[in-house]
mmCIF file of C-alpha atoms in Angstrom:
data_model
loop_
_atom_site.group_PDB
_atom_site.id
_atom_site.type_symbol
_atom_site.label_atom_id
_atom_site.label_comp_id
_atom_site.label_asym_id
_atom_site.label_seq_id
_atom_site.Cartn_x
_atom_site.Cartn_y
_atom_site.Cartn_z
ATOM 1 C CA UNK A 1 -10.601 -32.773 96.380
ATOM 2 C CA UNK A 2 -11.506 -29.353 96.436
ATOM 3 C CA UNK A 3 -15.228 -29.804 96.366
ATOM 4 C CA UNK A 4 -15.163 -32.615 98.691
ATOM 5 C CA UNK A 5 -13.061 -30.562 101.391
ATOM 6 C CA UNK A 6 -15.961 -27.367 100.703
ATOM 7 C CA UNK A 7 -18.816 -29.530 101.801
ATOM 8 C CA UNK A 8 -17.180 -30.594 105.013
ATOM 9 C CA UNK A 9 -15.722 -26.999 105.581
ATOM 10 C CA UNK A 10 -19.107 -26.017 104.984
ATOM 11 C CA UNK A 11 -20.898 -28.693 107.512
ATOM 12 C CA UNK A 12 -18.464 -28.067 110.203
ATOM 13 C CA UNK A 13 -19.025 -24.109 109.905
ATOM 14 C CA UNK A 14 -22.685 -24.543 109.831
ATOM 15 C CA UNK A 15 -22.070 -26.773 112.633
ATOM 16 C CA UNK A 16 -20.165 -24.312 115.029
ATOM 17 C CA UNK A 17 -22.121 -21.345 114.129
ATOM 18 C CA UNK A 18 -25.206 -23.853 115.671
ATOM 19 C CA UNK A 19 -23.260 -24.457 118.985
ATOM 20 C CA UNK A 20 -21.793 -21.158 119.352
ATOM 21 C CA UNK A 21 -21.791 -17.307 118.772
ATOM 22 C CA UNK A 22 -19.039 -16.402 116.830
ATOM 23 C CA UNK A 23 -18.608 -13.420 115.324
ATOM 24 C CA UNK A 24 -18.666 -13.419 111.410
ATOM 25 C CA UNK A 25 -15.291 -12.538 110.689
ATOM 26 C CA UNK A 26 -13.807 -15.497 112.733
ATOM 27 C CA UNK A 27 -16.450 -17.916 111.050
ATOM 28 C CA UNK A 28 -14.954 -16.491 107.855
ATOM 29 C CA UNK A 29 -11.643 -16.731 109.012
ATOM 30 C CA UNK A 30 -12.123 -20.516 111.295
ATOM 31 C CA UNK A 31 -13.412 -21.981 107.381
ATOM 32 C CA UNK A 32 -10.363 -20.449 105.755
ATOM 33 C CA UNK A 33 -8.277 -22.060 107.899
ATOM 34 C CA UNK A 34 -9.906 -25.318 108.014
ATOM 35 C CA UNK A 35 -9.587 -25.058 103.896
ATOM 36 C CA UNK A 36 -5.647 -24.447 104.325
ATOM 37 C CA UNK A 37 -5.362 -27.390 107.031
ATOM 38 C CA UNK A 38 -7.280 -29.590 105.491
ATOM 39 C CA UNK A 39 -5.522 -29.290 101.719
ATOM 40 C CA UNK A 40 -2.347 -29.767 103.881
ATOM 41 C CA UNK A 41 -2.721 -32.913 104.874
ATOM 42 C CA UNK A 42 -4.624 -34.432 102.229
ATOM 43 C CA UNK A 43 -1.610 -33.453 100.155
ATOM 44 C CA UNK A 44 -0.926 -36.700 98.332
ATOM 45 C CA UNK A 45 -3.721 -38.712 99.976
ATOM 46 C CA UNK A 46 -6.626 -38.174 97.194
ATOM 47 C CA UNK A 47 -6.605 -39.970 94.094
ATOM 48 C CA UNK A 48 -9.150 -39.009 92.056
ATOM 49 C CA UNK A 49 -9.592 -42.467 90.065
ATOM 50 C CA UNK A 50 -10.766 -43.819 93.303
ATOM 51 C CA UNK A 51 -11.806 -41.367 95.830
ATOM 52 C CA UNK A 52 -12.613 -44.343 98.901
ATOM 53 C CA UNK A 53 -9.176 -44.965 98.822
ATOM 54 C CA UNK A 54 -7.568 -43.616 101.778
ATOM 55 C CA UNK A 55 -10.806 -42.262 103.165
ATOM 56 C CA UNK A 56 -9.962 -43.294 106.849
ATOM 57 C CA UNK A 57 -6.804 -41.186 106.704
ATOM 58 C CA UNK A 58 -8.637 -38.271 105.517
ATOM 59 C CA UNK A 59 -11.420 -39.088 108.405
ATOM 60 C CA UNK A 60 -12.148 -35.956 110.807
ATOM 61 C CA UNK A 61 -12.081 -38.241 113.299
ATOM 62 C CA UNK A 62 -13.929 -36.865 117.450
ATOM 63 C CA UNK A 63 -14.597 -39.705 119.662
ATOM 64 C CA UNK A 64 -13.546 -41.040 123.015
ATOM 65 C CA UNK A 65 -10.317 -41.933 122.167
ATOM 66 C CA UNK A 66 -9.506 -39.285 120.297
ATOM 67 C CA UNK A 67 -10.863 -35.977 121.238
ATOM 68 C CA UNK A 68 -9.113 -33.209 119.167
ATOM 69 C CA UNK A 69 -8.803 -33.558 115.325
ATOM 70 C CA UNK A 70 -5.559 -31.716 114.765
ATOM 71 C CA UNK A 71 -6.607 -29.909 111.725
ATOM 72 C CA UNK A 72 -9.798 -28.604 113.387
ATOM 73 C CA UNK A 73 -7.747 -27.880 116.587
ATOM 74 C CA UNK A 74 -5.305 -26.303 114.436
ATOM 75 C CA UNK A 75 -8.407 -24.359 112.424
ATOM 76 C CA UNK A 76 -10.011 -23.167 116.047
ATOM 77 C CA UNK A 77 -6.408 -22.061 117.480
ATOM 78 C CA UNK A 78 -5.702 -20.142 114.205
ATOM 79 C CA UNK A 79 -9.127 -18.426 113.656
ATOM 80 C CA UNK A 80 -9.766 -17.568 117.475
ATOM 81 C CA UNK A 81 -12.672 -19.992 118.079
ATOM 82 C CA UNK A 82 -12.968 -22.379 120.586
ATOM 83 C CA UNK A 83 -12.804 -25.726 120.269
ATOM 84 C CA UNK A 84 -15.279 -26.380 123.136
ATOM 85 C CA UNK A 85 -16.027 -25.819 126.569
ATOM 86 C CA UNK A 86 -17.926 -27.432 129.302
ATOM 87 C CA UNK A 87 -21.276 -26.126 127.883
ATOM 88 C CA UNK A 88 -20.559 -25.950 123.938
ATOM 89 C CA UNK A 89 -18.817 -29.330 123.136
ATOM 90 C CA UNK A 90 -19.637 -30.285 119.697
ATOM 91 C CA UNK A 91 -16.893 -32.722 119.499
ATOM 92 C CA UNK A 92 -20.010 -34.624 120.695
ATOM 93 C CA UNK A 93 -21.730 -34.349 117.531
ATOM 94 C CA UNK A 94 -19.104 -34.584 115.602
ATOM 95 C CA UNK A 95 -18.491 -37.952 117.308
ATOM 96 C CA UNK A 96 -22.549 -38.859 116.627
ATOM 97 C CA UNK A 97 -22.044 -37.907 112.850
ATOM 98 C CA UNK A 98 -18.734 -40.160 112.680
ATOM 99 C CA UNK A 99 -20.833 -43.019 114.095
ATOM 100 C CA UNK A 100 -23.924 -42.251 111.552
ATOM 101 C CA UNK A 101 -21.645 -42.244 108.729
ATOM 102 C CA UNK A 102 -19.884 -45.862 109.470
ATOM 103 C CA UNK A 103 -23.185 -47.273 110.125
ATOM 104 C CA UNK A 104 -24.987 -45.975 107.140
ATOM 105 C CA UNK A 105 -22.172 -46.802 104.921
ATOM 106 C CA UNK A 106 -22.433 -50.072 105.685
ATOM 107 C CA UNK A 107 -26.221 -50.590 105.902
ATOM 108 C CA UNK A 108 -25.934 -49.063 102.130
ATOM 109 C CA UNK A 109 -23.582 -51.684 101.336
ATOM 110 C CA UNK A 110 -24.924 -55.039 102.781
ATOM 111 C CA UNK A 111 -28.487 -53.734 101.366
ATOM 112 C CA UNK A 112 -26.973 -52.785 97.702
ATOM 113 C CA UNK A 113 -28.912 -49.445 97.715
ATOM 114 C CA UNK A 114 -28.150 -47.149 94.788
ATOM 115 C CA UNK A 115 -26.456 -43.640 94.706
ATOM 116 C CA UNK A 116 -29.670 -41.430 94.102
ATOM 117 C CA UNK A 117 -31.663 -43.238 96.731
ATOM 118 C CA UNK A 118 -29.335 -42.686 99.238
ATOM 119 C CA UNK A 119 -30.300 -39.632 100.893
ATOM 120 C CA UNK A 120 -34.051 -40.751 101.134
ATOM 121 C CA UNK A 121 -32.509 -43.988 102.955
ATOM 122 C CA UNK A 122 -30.549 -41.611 105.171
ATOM 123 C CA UNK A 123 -33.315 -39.560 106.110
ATOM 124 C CA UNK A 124 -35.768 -42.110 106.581
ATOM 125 C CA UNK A 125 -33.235 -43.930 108.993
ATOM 126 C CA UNK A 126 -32.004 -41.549 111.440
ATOM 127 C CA UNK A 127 -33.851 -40.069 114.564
ATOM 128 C CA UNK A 128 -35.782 -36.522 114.828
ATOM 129 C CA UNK A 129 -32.949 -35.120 117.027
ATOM 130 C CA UNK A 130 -30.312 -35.683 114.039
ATOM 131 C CA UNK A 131 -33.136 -34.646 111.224
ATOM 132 C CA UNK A 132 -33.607 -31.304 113.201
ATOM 133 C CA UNK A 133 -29.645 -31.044 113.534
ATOM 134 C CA UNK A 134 -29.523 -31.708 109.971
ATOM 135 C CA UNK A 135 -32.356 -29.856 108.925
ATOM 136 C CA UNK A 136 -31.320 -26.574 110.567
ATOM 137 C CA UNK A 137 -27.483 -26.812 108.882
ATOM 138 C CA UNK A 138 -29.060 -26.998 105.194
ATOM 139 C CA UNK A 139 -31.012 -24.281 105.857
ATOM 140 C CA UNK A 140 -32.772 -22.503 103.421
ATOM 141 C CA UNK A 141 -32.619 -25.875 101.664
ATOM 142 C CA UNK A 142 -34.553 -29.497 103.003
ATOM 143 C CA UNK A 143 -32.076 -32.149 103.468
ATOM 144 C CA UNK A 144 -33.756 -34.281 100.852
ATOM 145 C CA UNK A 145 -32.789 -31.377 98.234
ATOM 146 C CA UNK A 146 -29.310 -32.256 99.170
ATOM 147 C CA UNK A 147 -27.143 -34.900 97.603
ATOM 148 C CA UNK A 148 -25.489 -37.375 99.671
ATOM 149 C CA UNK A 149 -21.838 -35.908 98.724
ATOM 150 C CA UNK A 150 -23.512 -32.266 100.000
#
């Protein structure tokens, strides 16, 4: 669990740092406190045998019916970084990612595609906006270095 909640600690940092100016200290401190939320409530919610199970609980979950994710809310409050504002929302992305990862999921699924062809499949399928969004949070690295869990 603890890799799994590092990578999306990691994204999400990446992610704000992209939207925003934030001084390093809060970054530091926002993906601390993300960590500490996030271990929280997964709490007796991972089971290692089978790590799908009870993936839509642990689901950072930004859309229009739900805009605030309590643990990133709670991450934001704690750390002193904003959540959003009128002109740095990236609940927005986070909502485009959400929608990406449902989608691709499935078109893995009903197309039987393999493990280690998975991130060329990914790449291949999404647009130039969300290959330079990607691109620029696995920076040094190319997304196709990546592997799907990174």
């Amino acid at each position: 669990m603890k890799s799994e909640i590092a990578a999306v600690v990691s994204f999400l940092k990446r992610l704000v740092k992209l939207k925003n100016k934030v001084e390093v200290e809060k970054m530091d401190l926002f993906a601390e406190r993300l960590t500490v939320a996030l271990q929280e409530k997964f709490e007796g919610h991972w089971v290692p045998e089978k790590p799908s199970k009870g993936q839509a609980y642990r689901c950072i979950r930004v859309n229009a019916f739900h805009k605030y994710d309590p643990e990133l809310l709670r991450a934001c409050r704690e750390s002193g970084v904003h959540y959003g504002t009128k002109t740095h929302n990236y609940s927005s992305l986070l909502e485009d990612w959400t929608i990406y990862v449902e989608r691709f999921e499935q078109y893995c699924l009903a197309n039987d595609i393999r493990d280690e062809r998975k991130v060329a499949v990914l790449l291949s399928l999404m647009g130039a906006k969300t290959y330079n969004l990607l691109r620029s949070l696995t920076a040094p690295d190319k997304p196709a270095d990546k592997t799907i869990s990174e």
